[in-house]
PDB file of C-alpha atoms and ligand atoms in Angstrom:
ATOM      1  CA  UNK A 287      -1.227  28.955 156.396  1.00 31.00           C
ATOM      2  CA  UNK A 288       0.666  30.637 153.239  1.00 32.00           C
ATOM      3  CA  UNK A 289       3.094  28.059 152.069  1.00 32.00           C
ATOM      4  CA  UNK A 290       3.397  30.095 149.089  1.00 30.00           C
ATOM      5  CA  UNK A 291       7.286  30.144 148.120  1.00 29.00           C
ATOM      6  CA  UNK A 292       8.559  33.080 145.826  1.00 33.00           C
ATOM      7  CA  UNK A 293      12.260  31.763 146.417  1.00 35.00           C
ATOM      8  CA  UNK A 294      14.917  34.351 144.998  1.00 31.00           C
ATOM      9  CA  UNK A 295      18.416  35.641 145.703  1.00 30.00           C
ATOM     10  CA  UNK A 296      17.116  39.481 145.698  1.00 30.00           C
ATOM     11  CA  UNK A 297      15.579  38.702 149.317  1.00 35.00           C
ATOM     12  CA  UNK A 298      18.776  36.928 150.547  1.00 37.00           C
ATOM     13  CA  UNK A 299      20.118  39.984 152.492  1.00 46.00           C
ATOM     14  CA  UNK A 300      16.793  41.139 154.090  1.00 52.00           C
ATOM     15  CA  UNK A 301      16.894  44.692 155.708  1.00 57.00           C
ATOM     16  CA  UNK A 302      16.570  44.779 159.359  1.00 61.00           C
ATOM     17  CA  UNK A 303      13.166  46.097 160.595  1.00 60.00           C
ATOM     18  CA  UNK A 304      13.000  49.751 162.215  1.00 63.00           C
ATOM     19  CA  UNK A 305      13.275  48.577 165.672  1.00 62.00           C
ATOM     20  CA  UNK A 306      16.449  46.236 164.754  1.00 63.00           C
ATOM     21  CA  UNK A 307      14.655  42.930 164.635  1.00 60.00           C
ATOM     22  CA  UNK A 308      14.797  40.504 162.080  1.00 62.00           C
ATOM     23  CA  UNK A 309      11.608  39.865 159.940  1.00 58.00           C
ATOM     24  CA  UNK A 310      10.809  36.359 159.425  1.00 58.00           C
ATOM     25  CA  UNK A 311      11.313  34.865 156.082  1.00 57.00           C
ATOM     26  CA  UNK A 312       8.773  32.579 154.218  1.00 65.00           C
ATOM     27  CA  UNK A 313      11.507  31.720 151.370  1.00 87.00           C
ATOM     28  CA  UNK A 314      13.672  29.130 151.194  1.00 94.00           C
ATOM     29  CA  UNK A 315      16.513  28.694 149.022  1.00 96.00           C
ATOM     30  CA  UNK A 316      17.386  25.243 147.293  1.00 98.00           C
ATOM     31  CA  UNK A 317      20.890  24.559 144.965  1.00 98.00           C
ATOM     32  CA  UNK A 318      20.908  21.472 143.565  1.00 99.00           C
ATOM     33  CA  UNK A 319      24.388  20.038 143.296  1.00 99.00           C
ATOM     34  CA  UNK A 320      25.099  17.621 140.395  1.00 99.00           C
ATOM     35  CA  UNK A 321      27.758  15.582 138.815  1.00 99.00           C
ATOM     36  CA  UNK A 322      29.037  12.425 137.947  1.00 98.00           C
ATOM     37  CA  UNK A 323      30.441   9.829 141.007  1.00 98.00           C
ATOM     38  CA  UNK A 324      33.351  11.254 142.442  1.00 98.00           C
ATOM     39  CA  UNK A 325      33.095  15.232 140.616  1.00 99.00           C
ATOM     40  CA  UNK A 326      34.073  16.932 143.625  1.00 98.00           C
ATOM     41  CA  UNK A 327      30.162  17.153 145.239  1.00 99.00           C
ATOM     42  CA  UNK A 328      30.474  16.694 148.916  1.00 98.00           C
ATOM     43  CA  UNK A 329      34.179  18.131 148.942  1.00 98.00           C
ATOM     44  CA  UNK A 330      32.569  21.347 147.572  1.00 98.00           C
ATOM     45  CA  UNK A 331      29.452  21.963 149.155  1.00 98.00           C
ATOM     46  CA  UNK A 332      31.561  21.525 152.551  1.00 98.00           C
ATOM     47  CA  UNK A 333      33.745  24.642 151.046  1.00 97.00           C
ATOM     48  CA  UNK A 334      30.329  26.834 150.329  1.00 97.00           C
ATOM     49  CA  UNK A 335      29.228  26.044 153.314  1.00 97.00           C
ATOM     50  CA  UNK A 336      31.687  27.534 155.269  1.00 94.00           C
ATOM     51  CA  UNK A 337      31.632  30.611 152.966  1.00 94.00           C
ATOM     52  CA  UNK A 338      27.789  30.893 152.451  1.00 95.00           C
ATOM     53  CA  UNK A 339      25.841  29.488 155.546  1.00 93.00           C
ATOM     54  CA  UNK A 340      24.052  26.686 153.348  1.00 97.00           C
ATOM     55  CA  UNK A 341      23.181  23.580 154.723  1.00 98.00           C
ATOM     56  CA  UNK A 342      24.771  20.182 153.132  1.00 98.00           C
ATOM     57  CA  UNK A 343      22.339  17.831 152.749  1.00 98.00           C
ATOM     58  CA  UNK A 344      23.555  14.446 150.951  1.00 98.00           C
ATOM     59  CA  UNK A 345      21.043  12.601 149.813  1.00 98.00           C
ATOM     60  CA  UNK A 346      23.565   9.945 149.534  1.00 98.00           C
ATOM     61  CA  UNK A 347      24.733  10.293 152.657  1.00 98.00           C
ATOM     62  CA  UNK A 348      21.176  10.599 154.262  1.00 98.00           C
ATOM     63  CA  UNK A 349      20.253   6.966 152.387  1.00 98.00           C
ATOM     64  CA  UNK A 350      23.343   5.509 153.379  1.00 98.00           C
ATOM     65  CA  UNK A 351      22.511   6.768 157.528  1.00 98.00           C
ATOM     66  CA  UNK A 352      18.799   5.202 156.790  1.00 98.00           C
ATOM     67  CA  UNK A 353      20.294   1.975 155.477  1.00 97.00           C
ATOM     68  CA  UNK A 354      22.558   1.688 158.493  1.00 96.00           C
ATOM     69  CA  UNK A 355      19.556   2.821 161.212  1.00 96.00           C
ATOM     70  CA  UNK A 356      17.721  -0.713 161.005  1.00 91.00           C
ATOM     71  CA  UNK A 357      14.977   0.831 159.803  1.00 94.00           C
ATOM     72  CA  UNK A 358      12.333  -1.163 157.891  1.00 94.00           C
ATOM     73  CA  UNK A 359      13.807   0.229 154.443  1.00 97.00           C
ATOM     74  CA  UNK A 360      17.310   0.143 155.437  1.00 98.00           C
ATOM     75  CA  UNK A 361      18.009  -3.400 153.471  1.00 97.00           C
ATOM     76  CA  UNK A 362      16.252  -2.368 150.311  1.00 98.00           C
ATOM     77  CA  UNK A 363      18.193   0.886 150.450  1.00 98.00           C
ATOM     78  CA  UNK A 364      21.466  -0.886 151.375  1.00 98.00           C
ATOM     79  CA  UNK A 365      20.635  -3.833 147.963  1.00 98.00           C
ATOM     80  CA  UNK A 366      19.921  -0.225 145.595  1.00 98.00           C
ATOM     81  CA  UNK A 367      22.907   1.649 146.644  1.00 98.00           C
ATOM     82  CA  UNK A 368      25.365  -1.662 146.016  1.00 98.00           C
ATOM     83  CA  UNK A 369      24.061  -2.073 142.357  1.00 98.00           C
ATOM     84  CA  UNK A 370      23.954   1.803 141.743  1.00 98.00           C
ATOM     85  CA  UNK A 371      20.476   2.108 141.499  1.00 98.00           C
ATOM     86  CA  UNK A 372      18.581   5.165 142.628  1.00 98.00           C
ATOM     87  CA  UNK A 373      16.406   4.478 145.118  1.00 98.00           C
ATOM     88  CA  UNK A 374      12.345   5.393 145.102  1.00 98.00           C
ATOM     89  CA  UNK A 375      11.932   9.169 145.113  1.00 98.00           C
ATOM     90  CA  UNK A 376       9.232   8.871 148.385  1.00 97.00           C
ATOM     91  CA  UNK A 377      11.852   7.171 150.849  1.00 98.00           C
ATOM     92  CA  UNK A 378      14.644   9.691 149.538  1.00 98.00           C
ATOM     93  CA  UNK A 379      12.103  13.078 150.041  1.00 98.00           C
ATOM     94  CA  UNK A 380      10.874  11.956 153.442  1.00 97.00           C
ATOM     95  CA  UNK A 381      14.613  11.967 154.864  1.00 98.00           C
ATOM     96  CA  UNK A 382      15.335  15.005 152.596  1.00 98.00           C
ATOM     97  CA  UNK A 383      12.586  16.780 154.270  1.00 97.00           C
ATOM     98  CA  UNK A 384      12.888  16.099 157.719  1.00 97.00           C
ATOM     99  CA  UNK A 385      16.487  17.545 157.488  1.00 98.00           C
ATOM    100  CA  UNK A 386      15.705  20.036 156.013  1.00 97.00           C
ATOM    101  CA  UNK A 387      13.429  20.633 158.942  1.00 96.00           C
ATOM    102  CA  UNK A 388      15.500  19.752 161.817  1.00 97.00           C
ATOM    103  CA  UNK A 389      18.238  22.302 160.146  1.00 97.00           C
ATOM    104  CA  UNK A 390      16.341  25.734 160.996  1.00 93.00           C
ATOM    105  CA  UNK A 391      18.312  26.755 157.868  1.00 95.00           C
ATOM    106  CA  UNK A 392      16.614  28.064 154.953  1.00 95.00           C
ATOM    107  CA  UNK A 393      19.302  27.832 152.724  1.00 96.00           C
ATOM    108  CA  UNK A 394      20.119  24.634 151.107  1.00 98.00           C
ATOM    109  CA  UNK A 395      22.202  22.245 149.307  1.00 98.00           C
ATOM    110  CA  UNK A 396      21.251  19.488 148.226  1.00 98.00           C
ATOM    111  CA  UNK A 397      23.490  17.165 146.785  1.00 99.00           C
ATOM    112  CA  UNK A 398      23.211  14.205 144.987  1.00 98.00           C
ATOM    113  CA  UNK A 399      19.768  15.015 143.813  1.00 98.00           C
ATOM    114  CA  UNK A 400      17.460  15.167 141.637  1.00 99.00           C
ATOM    115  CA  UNK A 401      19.154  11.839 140.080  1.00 98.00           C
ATOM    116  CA  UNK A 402      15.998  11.206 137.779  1.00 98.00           C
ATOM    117  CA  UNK A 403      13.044  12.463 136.348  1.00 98.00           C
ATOM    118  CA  UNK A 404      10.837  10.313 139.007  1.00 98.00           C
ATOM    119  CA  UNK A 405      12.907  12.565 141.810  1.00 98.00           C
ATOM    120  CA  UNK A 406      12.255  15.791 140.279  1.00 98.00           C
ATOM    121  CA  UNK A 407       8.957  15.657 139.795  1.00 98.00           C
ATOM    122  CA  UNK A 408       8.611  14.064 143.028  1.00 98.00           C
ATOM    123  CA  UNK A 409      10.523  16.726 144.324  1.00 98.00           C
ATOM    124  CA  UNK A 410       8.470  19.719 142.641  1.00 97.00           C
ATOM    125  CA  UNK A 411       5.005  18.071 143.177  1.00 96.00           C
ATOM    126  CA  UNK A 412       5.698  17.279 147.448  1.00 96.00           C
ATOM    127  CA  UNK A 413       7.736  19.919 148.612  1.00 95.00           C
ATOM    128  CA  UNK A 414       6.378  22.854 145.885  1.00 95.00           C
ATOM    129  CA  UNK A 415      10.328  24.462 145.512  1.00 96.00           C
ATOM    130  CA  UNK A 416      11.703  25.478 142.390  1.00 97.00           C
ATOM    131  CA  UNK A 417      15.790  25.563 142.841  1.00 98.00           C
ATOM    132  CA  UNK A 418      17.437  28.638 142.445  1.00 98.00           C
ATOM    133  CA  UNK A 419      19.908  26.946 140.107  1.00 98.00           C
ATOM    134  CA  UNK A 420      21.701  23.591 139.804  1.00 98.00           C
ATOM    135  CA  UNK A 421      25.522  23.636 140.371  1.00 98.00           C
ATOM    136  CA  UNK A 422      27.016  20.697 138.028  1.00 99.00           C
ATOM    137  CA  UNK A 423      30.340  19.830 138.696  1.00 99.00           C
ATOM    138  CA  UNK A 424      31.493  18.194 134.823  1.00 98.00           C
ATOM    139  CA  UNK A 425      34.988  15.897 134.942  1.00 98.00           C
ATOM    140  CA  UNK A 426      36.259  13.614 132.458  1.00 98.00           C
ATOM    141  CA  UNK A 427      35.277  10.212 133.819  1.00 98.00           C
ATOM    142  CA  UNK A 428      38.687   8.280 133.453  1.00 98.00           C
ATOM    143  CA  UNK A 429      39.416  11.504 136.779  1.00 98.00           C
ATOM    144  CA  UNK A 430      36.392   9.991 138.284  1.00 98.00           C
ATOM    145  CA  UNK A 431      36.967   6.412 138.404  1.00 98.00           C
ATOM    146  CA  UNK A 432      40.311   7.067 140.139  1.00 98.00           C
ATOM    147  CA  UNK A 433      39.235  10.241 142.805  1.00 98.00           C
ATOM    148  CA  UNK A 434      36.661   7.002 143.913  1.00 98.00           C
ATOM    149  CA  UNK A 435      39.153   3.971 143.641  1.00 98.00           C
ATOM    150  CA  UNK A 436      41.722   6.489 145.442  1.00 98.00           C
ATOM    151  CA  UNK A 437      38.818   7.785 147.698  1.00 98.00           C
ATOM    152  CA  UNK A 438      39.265   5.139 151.043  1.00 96.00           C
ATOM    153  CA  UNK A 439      36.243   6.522 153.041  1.00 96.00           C
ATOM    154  CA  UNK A 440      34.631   3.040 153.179  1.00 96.00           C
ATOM    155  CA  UNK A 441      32.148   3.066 151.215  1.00 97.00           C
ATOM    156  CA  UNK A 442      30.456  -0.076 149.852  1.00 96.00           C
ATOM    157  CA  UNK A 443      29.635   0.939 145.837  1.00 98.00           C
ATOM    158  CA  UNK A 444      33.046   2.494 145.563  1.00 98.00           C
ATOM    159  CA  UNK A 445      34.069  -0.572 143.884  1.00 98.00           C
ATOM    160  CA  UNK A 446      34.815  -1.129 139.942  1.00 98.00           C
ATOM    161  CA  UNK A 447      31.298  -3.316 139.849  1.00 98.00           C
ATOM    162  CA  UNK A 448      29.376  -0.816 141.182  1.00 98.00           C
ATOM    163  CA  UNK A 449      31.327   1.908 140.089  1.00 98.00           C
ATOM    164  CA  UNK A 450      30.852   1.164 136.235  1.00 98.00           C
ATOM    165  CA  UNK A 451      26.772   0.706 137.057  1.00 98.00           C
ATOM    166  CA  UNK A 452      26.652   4.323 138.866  1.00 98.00           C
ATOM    167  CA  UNK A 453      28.770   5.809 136.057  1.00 98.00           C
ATOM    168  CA  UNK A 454      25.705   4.122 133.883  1.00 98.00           C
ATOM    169  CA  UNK A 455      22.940   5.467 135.580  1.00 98.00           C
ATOM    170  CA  UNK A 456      24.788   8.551 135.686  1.00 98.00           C
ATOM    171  CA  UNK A 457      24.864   9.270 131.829  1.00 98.00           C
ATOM    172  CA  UNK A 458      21.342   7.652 131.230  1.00 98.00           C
ATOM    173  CA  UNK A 459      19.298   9.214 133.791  1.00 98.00           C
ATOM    174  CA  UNK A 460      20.934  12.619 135.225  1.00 98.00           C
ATOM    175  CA  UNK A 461      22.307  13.891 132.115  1.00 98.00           C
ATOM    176  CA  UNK A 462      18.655  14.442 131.287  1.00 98.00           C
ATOM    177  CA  UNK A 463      18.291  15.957 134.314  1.00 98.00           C
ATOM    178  CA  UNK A 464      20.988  18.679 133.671  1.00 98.00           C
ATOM    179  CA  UNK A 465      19.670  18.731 130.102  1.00 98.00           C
ATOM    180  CA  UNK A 466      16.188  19.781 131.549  1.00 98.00           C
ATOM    181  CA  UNK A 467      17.227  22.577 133.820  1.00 98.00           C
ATOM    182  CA  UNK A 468      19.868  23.658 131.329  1.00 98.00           C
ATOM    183  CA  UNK A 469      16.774  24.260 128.753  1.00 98.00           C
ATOM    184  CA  UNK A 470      15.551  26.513 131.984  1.00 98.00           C
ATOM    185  CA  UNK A 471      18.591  28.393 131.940  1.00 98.00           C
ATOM    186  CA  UNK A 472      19.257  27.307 135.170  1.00 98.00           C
ATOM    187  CA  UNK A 473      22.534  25.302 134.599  1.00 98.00           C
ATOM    188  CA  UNK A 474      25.585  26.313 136.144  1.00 98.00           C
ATOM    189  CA  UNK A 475      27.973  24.200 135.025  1.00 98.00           C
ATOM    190  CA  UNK A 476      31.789  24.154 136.585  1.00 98.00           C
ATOM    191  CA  UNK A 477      35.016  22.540 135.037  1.00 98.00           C
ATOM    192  CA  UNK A 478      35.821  19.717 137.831  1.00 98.00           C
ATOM    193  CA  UNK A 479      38.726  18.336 136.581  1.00 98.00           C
ATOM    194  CA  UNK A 480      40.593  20.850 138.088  1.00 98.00           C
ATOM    195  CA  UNK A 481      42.540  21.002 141.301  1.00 98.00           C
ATOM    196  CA  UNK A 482      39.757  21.717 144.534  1.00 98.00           C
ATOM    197  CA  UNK A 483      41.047  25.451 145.298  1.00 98.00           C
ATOM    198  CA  UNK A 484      40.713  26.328 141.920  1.00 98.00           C
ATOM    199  CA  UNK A 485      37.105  24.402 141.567  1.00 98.00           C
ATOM    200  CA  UNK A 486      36.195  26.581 144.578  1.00 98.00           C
ATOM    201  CA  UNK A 487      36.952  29.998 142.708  1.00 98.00           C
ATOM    202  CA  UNK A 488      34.455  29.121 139.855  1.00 98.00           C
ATOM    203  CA  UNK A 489      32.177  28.062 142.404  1.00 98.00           C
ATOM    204  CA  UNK A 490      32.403  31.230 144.850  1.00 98.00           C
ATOM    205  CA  UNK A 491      32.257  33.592 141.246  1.00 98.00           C
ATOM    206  CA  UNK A 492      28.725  31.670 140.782  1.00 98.00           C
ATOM    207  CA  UNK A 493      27.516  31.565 144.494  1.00 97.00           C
ATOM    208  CA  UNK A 494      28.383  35.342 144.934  1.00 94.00           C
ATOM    209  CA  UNK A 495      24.817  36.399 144.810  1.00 90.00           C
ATOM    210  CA  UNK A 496      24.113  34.753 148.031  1.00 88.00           C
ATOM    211  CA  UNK A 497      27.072  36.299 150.216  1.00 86.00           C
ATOM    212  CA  UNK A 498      25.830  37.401 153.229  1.00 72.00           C
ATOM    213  CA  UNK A 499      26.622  40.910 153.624  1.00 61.00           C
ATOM    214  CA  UNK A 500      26.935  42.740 157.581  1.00 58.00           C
ATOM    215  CA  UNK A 501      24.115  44.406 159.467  1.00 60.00           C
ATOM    216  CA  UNK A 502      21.583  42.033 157.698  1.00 62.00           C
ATOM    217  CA  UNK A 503      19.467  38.932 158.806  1.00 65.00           C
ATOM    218  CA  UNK A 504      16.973  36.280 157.989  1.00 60.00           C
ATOM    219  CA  UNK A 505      14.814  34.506 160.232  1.00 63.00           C
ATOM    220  CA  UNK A 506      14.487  30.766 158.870  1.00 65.00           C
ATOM    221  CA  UNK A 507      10.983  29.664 158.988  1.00 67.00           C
ATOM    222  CA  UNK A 508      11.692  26.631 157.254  1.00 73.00           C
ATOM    223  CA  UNK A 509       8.315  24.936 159.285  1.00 70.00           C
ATOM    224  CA  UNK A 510       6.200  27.290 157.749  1.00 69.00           C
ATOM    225  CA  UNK A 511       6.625  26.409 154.461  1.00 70.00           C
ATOM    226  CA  UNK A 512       7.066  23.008 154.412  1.00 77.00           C
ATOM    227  CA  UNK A 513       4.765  22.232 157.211  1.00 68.00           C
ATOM    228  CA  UNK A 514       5.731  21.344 161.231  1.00 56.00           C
ATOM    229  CA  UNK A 515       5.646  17.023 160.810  1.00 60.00           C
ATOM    230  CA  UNK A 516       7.499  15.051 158.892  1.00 57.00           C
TER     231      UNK A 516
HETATM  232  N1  ATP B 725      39.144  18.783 142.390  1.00 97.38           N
HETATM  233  C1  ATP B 725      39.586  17.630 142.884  1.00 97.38           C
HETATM  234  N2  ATP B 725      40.791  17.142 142.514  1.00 97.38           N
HETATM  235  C2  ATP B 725      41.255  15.962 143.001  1.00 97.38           C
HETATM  236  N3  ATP B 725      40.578  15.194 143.911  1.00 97.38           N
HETATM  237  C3  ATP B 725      39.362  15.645 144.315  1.00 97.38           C
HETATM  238  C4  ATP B 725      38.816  16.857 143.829  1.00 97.38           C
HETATM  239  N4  ATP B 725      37.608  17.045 144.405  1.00 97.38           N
HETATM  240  C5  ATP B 725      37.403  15.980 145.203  1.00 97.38           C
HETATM  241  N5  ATP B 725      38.457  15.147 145.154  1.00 97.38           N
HETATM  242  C6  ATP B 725      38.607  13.854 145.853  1.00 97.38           C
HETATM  243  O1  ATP B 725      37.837  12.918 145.079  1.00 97.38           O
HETATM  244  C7  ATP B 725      37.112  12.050 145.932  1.00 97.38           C
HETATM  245  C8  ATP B 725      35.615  12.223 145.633  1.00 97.38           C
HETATM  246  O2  ATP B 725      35.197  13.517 146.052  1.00 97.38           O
HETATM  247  P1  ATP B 725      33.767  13.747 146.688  1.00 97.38           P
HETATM  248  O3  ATP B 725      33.495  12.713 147.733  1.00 97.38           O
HETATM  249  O4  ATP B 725      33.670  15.172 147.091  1.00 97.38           O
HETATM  250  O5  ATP B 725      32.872  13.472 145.397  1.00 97.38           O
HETATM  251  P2  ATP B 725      31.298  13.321 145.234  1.00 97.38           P
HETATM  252  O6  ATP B 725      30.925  13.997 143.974  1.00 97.38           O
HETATM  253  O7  ATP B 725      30.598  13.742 146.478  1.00 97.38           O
HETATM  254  O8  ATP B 725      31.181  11.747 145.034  1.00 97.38           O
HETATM  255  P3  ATP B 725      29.904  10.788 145.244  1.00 97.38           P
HETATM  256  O9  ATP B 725      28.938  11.110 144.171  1.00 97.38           O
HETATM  257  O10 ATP B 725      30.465   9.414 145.077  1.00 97.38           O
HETATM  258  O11 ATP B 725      29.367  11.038 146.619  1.00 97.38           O
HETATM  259  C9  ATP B 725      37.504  12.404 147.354  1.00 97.38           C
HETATM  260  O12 ATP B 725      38.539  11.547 147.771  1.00 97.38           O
HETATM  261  C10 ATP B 725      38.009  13.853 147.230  1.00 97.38           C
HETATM  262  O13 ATP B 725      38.979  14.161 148.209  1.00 97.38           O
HETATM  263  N1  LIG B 726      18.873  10.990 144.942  1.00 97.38           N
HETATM  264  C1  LIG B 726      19.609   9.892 145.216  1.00 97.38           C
HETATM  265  C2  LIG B 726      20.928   9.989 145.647  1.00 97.38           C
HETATM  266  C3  LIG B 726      21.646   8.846 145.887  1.00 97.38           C
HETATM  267  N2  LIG B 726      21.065   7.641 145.723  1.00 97.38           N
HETATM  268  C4  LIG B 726      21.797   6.386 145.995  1.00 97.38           C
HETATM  269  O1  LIG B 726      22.932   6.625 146.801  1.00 97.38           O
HETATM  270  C5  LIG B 726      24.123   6.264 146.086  1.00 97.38           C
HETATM  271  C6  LIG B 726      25.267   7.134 146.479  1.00 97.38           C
HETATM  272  O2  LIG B 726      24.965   8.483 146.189  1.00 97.38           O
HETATM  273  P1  LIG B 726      26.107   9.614 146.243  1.00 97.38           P
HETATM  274  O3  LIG B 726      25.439  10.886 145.871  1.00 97.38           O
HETATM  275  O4  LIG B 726      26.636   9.611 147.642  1.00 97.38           O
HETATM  276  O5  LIG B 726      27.127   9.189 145.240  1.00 97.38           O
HETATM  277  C7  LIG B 726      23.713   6.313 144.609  1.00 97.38           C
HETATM  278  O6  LIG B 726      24.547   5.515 143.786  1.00 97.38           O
HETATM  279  C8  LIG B 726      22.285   5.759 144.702  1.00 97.38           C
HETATM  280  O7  LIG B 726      22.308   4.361 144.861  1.00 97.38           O
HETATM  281  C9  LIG B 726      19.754   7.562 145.315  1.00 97.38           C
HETATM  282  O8  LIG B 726      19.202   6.460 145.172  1.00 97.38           O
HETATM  283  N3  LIG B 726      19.032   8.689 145.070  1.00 97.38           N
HETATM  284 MG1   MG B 727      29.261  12.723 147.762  1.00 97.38          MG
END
């Protein structure tokens, strides 16, 4: 089997064949979508996904469904997330992967991740993608700590304690993150601070390689490439 990935925008809008069928795809597309706690990530990536057919994966969110299914990591996940830690790259990849798979999608973003440099390499040594770019939402952090205090969806770390510890794991281990891919010239960065619909303009002026135009399709093979189990 090929699992060879040559992801890039150019094939986004893939010709139909001659007889009006759509040829199946081997790429897949992956944004990573970064920023402090509380920049705007999930309210976003619900916006481009309405306007550019991603997929949403949170690998928050993913870690906090795991630590809620009574599964044998769920307590250690639930004790990580409550101090702000990040939790090991193998547990997070696993759930990443199998959502990726159960999503028939080929386009992706994934949010919340890679938090570390144990995450990305995990990330470019098991699943073999190099992102197309990483979208970093930047906002002042004073904005931050009250979007989360203000936030009231119930969520356990969106406390001062924890809070202070994410905004601390934050600065020392994704900045270096963003620092790596901006040496790559992959960094898109976005002014957050700003109010969502005018986030969302930046963000659709960057995305804009990856509108879907008419007449054209894509055939996910999203198995193929990152194998059928999981
Ligand atoms: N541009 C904005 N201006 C004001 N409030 C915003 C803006 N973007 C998001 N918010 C609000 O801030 C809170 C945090 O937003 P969101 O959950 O999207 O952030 P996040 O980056 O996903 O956070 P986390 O890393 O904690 O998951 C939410 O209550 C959201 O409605
Ligand atoms: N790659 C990741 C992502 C998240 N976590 C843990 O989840 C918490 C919440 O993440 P959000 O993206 O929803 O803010 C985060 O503080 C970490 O504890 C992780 O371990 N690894
Ligand atoms: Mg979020």
């Amino acid at each position: 089997m090929d699992t060879t990935l040559e992801s890039s925008a150019a094939v986004l809008d893939t010709p139909k064949d001659a007889d009006g069928s759509c040829p199946t795809d081997k790429k897949i597309t992956v944004v990573f979508v970064l920023g402090g706690p509380g920049s705007g990530k999930g309210t976003q990536c619900a916006n481009i996904v309405e306007h550019f057919g991603f997929t949403h994966l949170s690998t928050g969110d993913l870690l906090r469904a795991e630590s809620k299914s009574g599964s044998p990591n769920g307590i250690m996940i639930r004790d990580m997330m409550n101090e702000g830690k990040i939790v090991p790259s193998e547990v997070t990849i696993k759930l990443l992967r199998k959502a990726m798979l159960e999503s028939g999608n080929d386009k992706f973003l994934i949010d919340g991740f890679p938090r570390n440099e144990e995450n990305r390499a995990a990330f470019e040594n098991i699943m073999k993608i190099e992102p197309e770019f990483v979208l970093y939402f930047d906002c002042p952090v004073e904005e931050l700590e009250r979007r989360l205090l203000n936030r009231n969806q119930g969520r356990d770390d969106d406390n001062i304690g924890t809070i202070q510890k994410r905004f601390k794991v934050f600065i020392e281990s994704t900045l270096p993150i963003l620092e790596y891919y901006n040496s790559k010239g992959k960094l898109r960065k976005i002014d957050a601070g700003k109010p969502v619909d005018e986030v969302f303009e930046d963000v659709k002026a960057v995305l804009s390689p990856f509108a879907v135009e008419a007449n054209t399709c894509r055939k996910s093979n999203v198995s193929m490439v990152l194998g059928l189990e999981y």
